Short mmCIF file of C-alpha atoms in Angstrom, two decimals:
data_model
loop_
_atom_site.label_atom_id
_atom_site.label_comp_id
_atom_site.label_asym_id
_atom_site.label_seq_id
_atom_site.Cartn_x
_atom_site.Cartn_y
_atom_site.Cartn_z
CA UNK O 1 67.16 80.33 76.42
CA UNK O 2 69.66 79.98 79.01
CA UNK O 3 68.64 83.63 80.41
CA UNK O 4 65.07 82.64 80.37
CA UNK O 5 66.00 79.69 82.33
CA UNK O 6 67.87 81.58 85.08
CA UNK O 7 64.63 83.31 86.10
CA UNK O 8 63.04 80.35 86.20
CA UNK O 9 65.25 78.02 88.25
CA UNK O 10 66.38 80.84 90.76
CA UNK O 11 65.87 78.77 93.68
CA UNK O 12 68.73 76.58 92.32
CA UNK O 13 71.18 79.75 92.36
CA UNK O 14 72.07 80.17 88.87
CA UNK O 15 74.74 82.69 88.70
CA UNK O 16 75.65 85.01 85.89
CA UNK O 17 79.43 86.66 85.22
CA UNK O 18 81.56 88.22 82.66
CA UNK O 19 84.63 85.93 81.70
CA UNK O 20 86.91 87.43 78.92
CA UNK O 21 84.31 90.02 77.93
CA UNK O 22 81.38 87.05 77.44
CA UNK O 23 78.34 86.08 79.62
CA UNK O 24 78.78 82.77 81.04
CA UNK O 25 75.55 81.26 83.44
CA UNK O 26 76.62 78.74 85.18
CA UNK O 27 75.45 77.01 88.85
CA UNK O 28 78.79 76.18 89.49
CA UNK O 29 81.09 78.85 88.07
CA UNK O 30 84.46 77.37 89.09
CA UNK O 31 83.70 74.49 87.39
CA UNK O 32 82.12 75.81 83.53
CA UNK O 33 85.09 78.88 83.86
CA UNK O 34 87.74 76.06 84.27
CA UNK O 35 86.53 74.87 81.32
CA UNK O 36 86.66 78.43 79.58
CA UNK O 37 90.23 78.73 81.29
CA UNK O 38 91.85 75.71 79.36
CA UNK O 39 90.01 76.55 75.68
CA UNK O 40 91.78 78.15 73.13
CA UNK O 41 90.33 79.27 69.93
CA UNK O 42 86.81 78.14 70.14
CA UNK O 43 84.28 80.71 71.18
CA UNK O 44 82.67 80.34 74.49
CA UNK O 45 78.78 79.65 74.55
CA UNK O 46 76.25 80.24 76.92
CA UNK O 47 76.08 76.71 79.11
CA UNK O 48 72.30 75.49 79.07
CA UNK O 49 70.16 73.60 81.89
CA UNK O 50 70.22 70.10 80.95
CA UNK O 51 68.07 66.93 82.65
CA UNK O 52 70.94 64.78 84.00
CA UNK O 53 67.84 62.18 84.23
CA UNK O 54 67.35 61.09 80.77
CA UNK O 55 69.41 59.21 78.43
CA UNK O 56 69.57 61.68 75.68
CA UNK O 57 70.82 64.62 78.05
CA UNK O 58 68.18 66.76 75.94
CA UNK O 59 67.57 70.37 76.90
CA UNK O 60 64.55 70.66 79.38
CA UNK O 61 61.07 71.94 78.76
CA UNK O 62 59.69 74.61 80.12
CA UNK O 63 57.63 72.54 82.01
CA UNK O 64 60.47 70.92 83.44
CA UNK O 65 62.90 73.94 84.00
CA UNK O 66 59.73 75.53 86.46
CA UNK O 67 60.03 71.85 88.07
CA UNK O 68 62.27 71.94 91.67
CA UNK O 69 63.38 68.36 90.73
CA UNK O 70 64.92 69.65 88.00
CA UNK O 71 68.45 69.25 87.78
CA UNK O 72 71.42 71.16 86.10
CA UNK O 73 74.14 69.69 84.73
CA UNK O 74 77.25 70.65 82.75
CA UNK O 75 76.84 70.88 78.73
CA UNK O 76 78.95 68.23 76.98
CA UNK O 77 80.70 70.38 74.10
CA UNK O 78 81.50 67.72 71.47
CA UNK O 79 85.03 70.17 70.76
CA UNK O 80 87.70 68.80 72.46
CA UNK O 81 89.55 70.97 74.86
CA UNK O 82 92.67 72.43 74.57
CA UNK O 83 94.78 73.12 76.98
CA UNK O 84 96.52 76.03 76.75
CA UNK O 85 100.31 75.44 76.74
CA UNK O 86 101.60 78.93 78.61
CA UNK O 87 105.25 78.18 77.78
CA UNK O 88 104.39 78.33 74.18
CA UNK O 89 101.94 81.34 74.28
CA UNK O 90 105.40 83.04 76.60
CA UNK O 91 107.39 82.26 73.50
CA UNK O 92 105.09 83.67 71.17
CA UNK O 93 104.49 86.73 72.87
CA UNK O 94 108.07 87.65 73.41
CA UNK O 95 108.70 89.68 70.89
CA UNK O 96 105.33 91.83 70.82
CA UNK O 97 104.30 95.27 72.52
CA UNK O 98 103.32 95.23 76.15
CA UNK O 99 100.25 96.72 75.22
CA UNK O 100 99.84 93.38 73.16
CA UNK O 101 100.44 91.17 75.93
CA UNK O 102 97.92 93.54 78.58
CA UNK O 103 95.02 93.38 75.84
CA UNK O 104 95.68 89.04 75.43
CA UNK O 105 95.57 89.03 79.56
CA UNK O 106 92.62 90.54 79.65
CA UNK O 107 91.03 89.41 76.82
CA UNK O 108 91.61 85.32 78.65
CA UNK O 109 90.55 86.12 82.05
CA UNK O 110 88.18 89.00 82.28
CA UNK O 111 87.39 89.71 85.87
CA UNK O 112 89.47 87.05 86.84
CA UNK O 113 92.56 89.18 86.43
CA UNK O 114 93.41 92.03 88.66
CA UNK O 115 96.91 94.24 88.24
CA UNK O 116 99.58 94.49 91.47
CA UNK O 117 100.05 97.93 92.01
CA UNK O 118 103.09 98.92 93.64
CA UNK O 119 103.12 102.76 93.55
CA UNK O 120 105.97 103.31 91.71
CA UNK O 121 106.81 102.96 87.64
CA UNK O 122 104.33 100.37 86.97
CA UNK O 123 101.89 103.00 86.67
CA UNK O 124 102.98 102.05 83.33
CA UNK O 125 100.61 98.69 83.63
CA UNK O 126 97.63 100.55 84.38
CA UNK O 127 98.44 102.88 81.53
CA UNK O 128 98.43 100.08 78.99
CA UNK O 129 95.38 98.42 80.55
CA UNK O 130 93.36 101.30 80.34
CA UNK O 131 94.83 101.79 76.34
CA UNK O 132 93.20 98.35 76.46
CA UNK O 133 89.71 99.51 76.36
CA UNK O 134 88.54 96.80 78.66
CA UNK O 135 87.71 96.91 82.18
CA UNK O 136 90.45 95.73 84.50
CA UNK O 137 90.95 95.65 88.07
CA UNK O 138 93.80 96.84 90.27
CA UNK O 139 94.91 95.79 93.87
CA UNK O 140 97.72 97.06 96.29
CA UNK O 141 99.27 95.80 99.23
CA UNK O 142 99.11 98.38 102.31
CA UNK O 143 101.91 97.58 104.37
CA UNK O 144 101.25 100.12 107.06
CA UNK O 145 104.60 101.36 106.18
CA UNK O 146 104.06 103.70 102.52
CA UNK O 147 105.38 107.10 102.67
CA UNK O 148 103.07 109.76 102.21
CA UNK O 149 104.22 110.55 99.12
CA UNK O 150 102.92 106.93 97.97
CA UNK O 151 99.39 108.05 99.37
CA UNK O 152 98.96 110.48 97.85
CA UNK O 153 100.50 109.03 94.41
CA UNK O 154 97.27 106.12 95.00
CA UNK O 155 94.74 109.36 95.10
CA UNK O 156 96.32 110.77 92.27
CA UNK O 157 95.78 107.37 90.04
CA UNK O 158 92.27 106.79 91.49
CA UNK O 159 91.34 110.17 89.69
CA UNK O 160 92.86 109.51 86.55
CA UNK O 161 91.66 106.35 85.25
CA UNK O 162 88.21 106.43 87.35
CA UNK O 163 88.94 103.13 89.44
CA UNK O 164 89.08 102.46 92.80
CA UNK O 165 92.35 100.14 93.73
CA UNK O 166 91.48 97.61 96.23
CA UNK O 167 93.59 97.91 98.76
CA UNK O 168 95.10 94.82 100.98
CA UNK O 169 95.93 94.81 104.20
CA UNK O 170 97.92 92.52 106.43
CA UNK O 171 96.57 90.56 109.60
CA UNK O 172 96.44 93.05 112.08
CA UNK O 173 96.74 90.50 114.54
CA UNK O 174 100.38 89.28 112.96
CA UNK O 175 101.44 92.81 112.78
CA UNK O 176 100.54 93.06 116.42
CA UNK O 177 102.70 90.51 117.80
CA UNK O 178 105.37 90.95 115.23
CA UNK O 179 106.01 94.12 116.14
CA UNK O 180 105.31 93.81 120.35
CA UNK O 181 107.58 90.70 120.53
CA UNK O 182 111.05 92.24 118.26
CA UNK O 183 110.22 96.07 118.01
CA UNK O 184 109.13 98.37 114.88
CA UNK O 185 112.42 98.20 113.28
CA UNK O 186 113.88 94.37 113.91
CA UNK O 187 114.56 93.58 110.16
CA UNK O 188 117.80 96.14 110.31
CA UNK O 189 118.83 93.50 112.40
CA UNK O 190 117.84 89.85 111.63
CA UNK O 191 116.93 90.78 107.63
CA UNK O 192 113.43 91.88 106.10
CA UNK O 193 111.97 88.59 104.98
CA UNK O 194 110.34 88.21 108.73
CA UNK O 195 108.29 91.51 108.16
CA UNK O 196 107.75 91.10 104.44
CA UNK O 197 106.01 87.98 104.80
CA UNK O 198 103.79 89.03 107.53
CA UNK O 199 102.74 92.67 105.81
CA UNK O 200 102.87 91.50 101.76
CA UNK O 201 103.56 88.24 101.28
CA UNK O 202 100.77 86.87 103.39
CA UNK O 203 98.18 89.02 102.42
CA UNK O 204 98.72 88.52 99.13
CA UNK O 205 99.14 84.96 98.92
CA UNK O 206 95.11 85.40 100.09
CA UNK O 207 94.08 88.03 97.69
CA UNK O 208 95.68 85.65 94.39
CA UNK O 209 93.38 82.66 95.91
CA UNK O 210 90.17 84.66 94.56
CA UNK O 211 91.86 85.83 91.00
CA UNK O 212 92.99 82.85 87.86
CA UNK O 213 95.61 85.21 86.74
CA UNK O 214 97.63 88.23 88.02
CA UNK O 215 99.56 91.28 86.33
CA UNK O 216 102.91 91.95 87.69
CA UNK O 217 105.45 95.08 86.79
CA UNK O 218 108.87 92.39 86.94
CA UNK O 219 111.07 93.41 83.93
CA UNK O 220 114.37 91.28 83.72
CA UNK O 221 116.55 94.26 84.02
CA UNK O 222 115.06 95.44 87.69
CA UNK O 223 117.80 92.86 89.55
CA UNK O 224 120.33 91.28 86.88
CA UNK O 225 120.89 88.67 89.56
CA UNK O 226 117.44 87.70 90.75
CA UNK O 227 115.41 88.20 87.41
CA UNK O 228 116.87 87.93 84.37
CA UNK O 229 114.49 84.80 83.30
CA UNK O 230 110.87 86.00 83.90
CA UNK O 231 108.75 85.60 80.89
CA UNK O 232 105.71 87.55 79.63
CA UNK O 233 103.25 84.67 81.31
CA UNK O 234 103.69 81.65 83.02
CA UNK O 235 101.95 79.37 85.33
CA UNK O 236 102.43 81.00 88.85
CA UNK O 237 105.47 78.75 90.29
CA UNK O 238 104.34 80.26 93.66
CA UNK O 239 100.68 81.28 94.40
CA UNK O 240 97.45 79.32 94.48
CA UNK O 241 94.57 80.70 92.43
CA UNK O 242 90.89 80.58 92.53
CA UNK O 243 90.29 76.94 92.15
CA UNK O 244 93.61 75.60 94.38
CA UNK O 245 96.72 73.80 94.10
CA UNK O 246 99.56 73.70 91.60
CA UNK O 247 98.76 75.27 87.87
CA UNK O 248 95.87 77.33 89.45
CA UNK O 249 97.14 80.76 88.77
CA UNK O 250 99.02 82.44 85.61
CA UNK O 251 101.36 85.01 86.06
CA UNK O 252 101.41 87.85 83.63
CA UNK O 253 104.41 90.32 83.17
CA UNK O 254 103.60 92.45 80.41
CA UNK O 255 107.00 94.70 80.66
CA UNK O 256 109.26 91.70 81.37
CA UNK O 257 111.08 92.26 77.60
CA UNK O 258 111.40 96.61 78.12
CA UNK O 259 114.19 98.52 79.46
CA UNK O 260 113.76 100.80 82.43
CA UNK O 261 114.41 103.89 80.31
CA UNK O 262 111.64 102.84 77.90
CA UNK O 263 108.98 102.63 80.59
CA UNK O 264 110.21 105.78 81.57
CA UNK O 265 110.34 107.37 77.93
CA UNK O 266 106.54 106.13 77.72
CA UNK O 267 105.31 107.20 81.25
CA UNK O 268 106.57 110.94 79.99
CA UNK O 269 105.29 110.56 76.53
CA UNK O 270 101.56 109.81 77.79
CA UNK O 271 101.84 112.66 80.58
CA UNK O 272 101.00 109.67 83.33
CA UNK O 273 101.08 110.34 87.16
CA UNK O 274 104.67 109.17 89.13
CA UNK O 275 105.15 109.00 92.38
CA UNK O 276 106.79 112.45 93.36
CA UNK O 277 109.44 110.16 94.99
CA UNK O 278 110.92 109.68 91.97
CA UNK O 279 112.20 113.26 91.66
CA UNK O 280 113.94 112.35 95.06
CA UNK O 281 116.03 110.31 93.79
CA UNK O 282 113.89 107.13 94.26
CA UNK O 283 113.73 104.39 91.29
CA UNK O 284 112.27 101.30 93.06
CA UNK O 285 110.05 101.92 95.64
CA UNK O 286 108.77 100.00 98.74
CA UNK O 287 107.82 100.38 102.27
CA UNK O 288 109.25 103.83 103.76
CA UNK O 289 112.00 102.68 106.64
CA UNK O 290 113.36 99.92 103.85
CA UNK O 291 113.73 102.33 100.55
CA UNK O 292 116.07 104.60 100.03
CA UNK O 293 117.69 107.37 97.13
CA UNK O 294 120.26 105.77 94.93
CA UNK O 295 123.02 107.76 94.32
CA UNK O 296 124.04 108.21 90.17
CA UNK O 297 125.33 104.87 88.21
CA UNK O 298 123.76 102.87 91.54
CA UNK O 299 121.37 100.31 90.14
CA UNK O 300 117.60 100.42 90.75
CA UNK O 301 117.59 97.83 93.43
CA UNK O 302 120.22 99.27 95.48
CA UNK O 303 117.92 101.31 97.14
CA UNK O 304 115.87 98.47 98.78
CA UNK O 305 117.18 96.83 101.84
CA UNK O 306 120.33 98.38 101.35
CA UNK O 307 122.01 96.97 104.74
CA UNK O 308 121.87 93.51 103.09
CA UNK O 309 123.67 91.51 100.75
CA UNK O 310 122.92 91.88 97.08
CA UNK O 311 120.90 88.19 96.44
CA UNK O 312 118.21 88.94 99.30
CA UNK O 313 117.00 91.89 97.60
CA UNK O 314 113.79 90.43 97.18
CA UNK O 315 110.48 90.64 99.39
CA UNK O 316 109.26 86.91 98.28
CA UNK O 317 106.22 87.95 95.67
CA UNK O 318 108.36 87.32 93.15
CA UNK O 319 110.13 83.89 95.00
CA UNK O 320 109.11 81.42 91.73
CA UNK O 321 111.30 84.08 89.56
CA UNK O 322 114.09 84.51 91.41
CA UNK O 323 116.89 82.61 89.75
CA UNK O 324 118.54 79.86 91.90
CA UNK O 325 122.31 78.77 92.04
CA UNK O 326 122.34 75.82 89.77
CA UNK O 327 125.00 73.87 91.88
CA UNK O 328 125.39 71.34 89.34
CA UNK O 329 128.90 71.70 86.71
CA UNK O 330 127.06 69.84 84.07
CA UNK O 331 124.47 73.18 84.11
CA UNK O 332 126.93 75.87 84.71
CA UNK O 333 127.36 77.10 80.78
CA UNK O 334 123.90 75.81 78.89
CA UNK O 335 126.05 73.07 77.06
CA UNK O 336 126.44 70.41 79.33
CA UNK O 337 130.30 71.62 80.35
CA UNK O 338 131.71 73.59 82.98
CA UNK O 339 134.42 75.35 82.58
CA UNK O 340 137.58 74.58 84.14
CA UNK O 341 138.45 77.59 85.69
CA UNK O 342 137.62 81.32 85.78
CA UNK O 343 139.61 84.79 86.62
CA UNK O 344 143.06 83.24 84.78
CA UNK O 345 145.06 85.75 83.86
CA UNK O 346 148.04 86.21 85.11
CA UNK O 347 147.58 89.26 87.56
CA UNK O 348 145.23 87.49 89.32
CA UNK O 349 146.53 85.33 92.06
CA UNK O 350 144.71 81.59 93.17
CA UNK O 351 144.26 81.74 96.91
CA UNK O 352 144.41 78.73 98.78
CA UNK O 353 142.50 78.44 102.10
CA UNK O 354 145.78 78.71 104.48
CA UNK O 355 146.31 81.69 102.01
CA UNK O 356 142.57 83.70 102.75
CA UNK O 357 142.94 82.55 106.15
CA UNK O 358 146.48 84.60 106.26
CA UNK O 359 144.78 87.48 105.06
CA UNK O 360 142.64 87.33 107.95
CA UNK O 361 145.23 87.32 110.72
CA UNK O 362 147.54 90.08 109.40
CA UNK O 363 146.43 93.60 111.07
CA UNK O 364 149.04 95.10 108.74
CA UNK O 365 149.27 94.07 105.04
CA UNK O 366 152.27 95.08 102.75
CA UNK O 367 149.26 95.63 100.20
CA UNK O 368 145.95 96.11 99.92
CA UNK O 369 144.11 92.92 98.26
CA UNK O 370 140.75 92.30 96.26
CA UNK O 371 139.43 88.92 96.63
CA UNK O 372 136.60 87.20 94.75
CA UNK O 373 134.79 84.20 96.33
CA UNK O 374 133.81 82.03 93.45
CA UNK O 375 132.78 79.15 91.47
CA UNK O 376 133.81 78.06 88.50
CA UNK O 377 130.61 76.30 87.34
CA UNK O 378 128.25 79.78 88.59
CA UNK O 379 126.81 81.53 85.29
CA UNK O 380 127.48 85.14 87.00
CA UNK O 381 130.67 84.33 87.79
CA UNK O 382 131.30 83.30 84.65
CA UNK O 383 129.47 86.81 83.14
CA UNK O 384 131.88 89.18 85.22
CA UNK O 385 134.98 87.02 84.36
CA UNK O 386 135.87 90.02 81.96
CA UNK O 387 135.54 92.97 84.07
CA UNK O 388 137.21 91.42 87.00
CA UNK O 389 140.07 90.67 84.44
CA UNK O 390 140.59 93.72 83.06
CA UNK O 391 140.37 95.39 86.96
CA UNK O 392 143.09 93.39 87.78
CA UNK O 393 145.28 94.50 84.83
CA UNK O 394 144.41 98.17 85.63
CA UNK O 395 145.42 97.39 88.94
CA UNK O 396 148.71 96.75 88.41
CA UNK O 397 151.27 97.98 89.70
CA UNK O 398 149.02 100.12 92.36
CA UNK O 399 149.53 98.76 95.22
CA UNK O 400 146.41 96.87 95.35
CA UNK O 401 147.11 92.88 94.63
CA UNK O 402 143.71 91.00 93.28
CA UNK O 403 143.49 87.43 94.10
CA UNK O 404 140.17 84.79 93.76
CA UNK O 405 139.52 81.47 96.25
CA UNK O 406 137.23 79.13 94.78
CA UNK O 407 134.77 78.70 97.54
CA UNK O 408 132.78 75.63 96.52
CA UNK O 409 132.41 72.22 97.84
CA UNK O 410 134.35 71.76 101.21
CA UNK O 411 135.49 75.57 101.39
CA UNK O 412 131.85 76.74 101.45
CA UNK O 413 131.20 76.91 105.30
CA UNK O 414 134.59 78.37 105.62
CA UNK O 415 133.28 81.04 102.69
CA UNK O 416 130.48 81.56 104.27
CA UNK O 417 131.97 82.37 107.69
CA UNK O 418 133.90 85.30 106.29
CA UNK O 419 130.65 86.91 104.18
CA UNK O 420 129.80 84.93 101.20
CA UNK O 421 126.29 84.68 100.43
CA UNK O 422 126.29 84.02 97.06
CA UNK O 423 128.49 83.50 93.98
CA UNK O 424 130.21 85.82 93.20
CA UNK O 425 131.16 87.40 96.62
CA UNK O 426 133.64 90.22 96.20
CA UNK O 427 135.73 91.28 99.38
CA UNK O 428 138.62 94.04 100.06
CA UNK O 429 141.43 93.80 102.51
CA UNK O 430 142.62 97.46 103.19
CA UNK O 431 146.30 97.69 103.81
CA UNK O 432 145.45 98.58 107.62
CA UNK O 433 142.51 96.80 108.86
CA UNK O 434 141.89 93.66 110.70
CA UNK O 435 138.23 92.91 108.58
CA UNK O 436 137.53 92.78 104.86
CA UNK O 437 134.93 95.07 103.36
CA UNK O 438 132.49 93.37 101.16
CA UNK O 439 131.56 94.74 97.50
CA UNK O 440 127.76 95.58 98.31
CA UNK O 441 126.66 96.14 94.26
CA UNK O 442 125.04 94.08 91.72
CA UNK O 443 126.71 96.10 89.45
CA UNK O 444 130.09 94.39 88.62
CA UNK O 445 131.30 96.72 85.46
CA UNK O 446 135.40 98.23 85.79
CA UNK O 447 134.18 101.34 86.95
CA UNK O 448 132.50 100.30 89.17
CA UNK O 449 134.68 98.31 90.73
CA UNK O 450 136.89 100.23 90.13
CA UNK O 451 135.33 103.20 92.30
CA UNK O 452 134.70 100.84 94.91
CA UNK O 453 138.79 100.26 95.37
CA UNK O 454 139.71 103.43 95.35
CA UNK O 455 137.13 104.40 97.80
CA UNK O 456 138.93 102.59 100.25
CA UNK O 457 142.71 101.85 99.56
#
């Protein structure tokens, strides 16, 4: 009826769409899809012309349909709505298959949804989506700045899976004066987040305002530091979908749960195209002048930005994920109680401020020290407590004394004027040199802390 009724009422602009693999007519789309958006469980229905005019909100004639006083109105569906709680569905989906979580994403939001491709191992998402069986969509973000390799990587996908990726680019207008006014290169100098924001964050920020729901490649072992809480889906803590302002967009991160080497094991497994970079020694992979190899036992992440510190090794897609400090004792340990102290045994020696600040002045030191900034109440503090230990025991004896400085409360400016950043901040005072060299790694294991000592003492 309703398709009979489209034809008949075209003047009124009665538009027809997929949503979650079912028709849906509707006049006003935004409005009948929110509707599909917050249901749950109840099967969505084709939405008939009604006459608003009448008491009894009865369907319309024929007669009255042809009519260009005719007016269409919204069905009342005596089912309540539900509204779909998306911390609950995260919980519930934690523990199944990515390929689980791509076919419920799709199966919600239809053509609503589109995939992020980056170029590098999420090739993985577009694998699962296409396991699917259901159309999807895929988008990149063209910085201007890809290496060739990535290019051609793009071509290489296209062919594979029959799609075309819609590309985004950045204001060319922004990019203009970004680069005229401070030069190609000027996030070497004053950090990346400038240029980031101008050629991805920005443009995407505009592509998410036409989608209810994006696909994202974020697995909690990618930065230790920065994502270690994303969940499968979420409300977008960031971005503004299709019908505006907070709650408008859900965030879907099929691969949050899987290890690195899993993707990987699956990516060979299902003979998928990977970015030839990767054989260079590439694992995450950006915009050309800002990536780099790692070198063997580096993490991932290492590779981006490398001439910053450790906690800004994000671009700002990802800003609603990125774990904050919690500043607060009472949150430091998940039980209401922060500890009273970290980094206590005995090799380990408590700076005081007149004690760093020594450190500073002497060009010559009878021995080399390592120093961690710290907080007592910070949760990765508290997580490297026992390798720091136990490199301090090993160091014994060598030469090399290890000391800590809490650098909270009033000693934070004074922390932050010798290179903290963020908690912890790990610094080494070579026997014969006037400036401390701080630890640049996420990765705070003995060995590798180890290797980063004996590098330089």
């Amino acid at each position: 009826m309703a398709a009979a009724m489209a034809g008949s009422v075209s003047s009124h602009a009665l538009s027809s769409r997929e949503f979650g693999g079912l028709p849906v007519a509707s006049p006003r789309p935004r409005d009948f899809q929110r509707a599909a958006f917050t249901s749950r469980g109840s099967p969505l229905r084709t939405i008939c012309a009604l006459d608003g005019g009448k008491k009894g909100h009865g369907p319309l004639s024929a007669a009255q349909a042809a009519s260009p006083e005719a007016t269409l109105v919204t069905a009342a569906d005596p089912t309540p709505v539900e509204v779909i709680d998306f911390d609950k569905l995260a919980r519930e989906l934690d523990s199944t298959s990515p390929l689980e979580i791509m076919d419920k994403a799709l199966e919600m939001f239809g053509n609503d949804i589109a995939i992020a491709f980056s170029g590098a191992e999420d090739v993985a998402l577009i694998e699962y989506a296409h396991l699917t069986g259901r159309p999807f969509r895929v988008f990149s973000l063209d910085t201007g700045r890809l290496n060739p390799e990535t290019y051609r990587f793009y071509d290489e996908v296209e062919k594979r899976y029959n799609i075309r990726i819609e590309y985004v680019f950045p204001d060319a207008v922004e990019v203009q004066a970004l680069v005229r006014s401070k030069g190609l290169f000027s996030f070497y100098e004053d950090g990346h987040q400038e240029c980031c924001r101008v050629r991805k964050v920005r443009p995407l920020r505009k592509t998410l305002k036409g989608l209810r729901a994006w696909i994202t490649g974020q697995r909690k072992d990618q930065s230790p530091g920065t994502r270690a809480s994303v969940p499968v889906v979420q409300v977008d803590p960031s971005f503004e979908g299709l019908d505006g302002g907070v709650g408008s967009l859900v965030k879907w991160n099929p691969v949050a749960e899987v290890d690195g080497r899993d993707i990987w094991k699956f990516l060979r497994t299902m003979n998928v195209p990977v970015n030839s970079l990767h054989s260079q020694g590439y694992v995450s992979i950006g915009c050309e002048p800002c990536t780099r190899p790692v070198l063997p036992g580096q993490h991932e992440r290492e590779g981006r930005w490398w001439w910053e510190d450790a906690k800004a090794k994000e671009c700002g897609l990802h800003k609603g994920n990125i774990k904050q400090e919690d500043t607060s004792p009472a949150a430091a340990n998940g039980n209401g109680h922060a500890p009273s102290d970290v980094f206590t045994v005995s090799d380990i020696v408590s700076l005081s401020r007149p004690g760093v600040e020594n450190l500073l002045r002497l060009e010559s030191r009878k021995d080399s020290w390592l120093v961690v900034l710290y907080a007592p109440w910070c949760s990765f503090c508290q997580g490297m407590e026992e390798s720091f230990n136990e490199v301090a025991e090993q160091l014994r004896g060598s030469g090399v004394k290890v000391g800590k400085f809490r650098a909270d409360g009033d000693d934070r400016a004074f922390a932050e004027g010798i290179g903290l950043t963020s908690f912890p901040t790990i610094l080494f005072f070579p026997k014969h040199a006037t400036k401390p060299v701080k630890y640049p790694s996420e990765q705070r294991d003995v060995d590798s802390l180890l290797g980063f000592v004996n590098a330089l003492r």
